[in-house]
CSV table of C-alpha atoms in Angstrom, one decimal:
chain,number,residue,atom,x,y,z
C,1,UNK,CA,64.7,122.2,26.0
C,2,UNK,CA,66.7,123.3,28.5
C,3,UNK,CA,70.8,124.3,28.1
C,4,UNK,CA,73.7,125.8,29.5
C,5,UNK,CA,76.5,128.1,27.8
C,6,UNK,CA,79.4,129.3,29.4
C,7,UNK,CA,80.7,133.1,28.5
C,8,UNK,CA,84.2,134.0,29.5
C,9,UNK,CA,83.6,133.9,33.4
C,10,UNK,CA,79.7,133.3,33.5
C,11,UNK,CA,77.5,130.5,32.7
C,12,UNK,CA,74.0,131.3,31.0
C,13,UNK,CA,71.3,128.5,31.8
C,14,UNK,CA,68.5,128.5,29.6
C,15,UNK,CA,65.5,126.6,31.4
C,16,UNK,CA,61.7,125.6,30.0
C,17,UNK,CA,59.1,126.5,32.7
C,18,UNK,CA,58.9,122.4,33.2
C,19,UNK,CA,62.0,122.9,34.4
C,20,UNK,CA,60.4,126.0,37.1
C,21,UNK,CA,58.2,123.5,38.1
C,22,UNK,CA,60.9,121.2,39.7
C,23,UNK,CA,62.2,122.7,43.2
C,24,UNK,CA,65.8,123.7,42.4
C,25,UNK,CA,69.1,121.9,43.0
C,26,UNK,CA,71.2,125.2,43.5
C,27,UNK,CA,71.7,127.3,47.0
C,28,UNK,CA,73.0,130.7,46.6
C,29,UNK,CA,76.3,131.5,49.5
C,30,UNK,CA,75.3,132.4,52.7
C,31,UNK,CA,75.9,136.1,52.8
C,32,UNK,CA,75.8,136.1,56.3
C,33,UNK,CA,79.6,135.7,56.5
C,34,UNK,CA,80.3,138.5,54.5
C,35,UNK,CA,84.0,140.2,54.9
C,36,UNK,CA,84.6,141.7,57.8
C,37,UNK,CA,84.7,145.3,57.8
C,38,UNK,CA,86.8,148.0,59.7
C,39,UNK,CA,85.1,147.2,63.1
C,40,UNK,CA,85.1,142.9,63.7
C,41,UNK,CA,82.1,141.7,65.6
C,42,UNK,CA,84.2,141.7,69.3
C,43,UNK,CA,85.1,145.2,68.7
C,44,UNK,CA,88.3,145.3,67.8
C,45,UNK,CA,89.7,147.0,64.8
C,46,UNK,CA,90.3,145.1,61.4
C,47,UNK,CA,93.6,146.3,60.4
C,48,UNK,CA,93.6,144.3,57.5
C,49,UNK,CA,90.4,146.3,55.8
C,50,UNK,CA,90.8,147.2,52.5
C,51,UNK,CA,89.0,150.3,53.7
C,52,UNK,CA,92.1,151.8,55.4
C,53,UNK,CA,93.9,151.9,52.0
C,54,UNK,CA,97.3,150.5,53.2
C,55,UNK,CA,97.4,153.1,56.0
C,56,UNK,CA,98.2,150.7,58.5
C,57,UNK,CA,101.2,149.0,57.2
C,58,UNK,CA,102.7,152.2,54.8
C,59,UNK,CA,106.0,153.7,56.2
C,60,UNK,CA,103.9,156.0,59.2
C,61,UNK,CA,101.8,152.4,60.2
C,62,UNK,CA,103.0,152.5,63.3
C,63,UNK,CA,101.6,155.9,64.3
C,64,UNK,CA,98.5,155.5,61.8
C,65,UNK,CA,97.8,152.8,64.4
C,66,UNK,CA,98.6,154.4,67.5
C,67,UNK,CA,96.4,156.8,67.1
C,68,UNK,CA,93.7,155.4,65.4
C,69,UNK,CA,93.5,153.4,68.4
C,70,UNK,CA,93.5,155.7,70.7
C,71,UNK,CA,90.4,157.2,69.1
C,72,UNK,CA,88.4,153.9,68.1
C,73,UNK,CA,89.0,153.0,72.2
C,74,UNK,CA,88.7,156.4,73.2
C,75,UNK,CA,85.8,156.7,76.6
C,76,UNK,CA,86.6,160.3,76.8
C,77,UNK,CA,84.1,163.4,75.8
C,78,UNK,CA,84.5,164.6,72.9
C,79,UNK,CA,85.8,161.3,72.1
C,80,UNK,CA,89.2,161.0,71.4
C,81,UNK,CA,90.3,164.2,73.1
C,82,UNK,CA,92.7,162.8,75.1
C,83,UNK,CA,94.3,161.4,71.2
C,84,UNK,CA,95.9,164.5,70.5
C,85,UNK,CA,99.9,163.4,70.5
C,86,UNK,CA,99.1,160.7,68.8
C,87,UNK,CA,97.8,162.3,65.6
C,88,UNK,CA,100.2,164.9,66.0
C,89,UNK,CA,102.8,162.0,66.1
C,90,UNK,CA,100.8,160.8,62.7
C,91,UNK,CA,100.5,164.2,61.1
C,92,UNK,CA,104.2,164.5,61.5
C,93,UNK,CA,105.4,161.3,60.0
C,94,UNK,CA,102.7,162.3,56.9
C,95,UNK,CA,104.4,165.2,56.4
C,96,UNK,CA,107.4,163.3,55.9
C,97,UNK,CA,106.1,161.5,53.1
C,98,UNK,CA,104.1,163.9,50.9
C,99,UNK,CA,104.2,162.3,47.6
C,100,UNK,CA,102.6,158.8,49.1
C,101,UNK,CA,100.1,160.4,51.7
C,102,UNK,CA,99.0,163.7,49.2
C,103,UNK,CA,95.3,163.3,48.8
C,104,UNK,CA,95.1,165.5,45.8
C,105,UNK,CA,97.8,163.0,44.1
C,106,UNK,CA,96.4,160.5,41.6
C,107,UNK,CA,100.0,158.9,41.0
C,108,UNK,CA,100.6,155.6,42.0
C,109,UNK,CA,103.4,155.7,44.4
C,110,UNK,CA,106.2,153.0,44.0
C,111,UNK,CA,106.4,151.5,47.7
C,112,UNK,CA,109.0,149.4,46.6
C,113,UNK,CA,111.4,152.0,45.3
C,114,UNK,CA,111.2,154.1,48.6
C,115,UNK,CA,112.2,151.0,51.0
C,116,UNK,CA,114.9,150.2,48.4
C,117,UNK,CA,115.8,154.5,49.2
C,118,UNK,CA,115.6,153.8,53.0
C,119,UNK,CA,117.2,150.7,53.1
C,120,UNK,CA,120.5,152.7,51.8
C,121,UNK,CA,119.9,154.8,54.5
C,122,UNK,CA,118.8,157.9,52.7
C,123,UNK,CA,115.1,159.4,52.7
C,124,UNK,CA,113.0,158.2,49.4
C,125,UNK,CA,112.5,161.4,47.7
C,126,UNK,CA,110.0,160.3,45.0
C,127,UNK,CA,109.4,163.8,42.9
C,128,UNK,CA,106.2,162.8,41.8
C,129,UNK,CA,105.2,166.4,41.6
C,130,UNK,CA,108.0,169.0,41.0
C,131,UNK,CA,105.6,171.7,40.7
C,132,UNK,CA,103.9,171.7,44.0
C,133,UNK,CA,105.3,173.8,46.9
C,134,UNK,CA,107.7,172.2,49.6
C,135,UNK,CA,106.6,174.7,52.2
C,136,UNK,CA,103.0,173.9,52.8
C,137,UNK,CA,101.9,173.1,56.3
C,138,UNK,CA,102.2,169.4,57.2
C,139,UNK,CA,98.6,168.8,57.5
C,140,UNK,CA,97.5,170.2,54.0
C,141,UNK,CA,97.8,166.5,52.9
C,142,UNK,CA,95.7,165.0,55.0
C,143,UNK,CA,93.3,167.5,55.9
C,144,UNK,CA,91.6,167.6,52.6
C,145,UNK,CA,88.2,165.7,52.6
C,146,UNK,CA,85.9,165.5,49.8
C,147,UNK,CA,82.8,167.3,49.9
């Protein structure tokens, strides 16, 4: 005797083996259109990829872009040599905004409250972090990779 249950979300079917013996009337998705990911099939860069973590549209998008750009298009060797200004350009905006691009930080970052800041004309200061030292170089946010 074959039956179905639904769970929450999922449904459980419960089939006899004369039920196997029947070809089945269900197709799983195609998972050959699967998302997108950072690179779309004509070569051009997804900005929308969940991969990039909000990078491209935060408050330094612009020059995120820019220079990720540069370097994705770069025919140069070492490739992206020649990308140099632009992630210079990028470091410098970072630096600008160390509580939101701090890769040490685990605090969520209020997005919201920092265009509300800008919008008034004044720089968000969001002092997620009293403790930690103004004076570090403006890369020591963005340099630090996992190992």
């Amino acid at each position: 005797m074959s039956y179905c249950k639904k769970e929450g979300k999922d449904i459980i079917m419960f089939i006899t083996e004369e039920d196997h013996k029947t070809p089945s009337k269900y197709t799983l998705p195609d998972e050959t259109e699967a998302e997108p990911g950072l690179i779309l099939p004509n070569g051009d860069i997804n900005w929308n990829c969940p991969c990039l973590g909000g990078m491209s549209s935060g408050p330094c998008g612009y020059e995120f872009r820019s220079a990720f750009s540069c370097f994705h298009y770069s025919k140069e060797e070492p490739k992206g040599s020649e990308c140099f200004d632009e992630f210079r350009r990028m470091t410098e905006c970072m630096s600008q905004y160390p509580k939101l691009y701090d890769a040490d930080s685990d605090d969520p970052v209020d997005l919201a409250a920092m265009d509300d800041e800008e919008a008034k004309g004044g720089k968000a200061d969001l002092d997620l972090d009293a403790d930690k030292s103004s004076d570090a170089a403006p890369t020591d946010s963005i340099s630090k990779r996992p190992s």
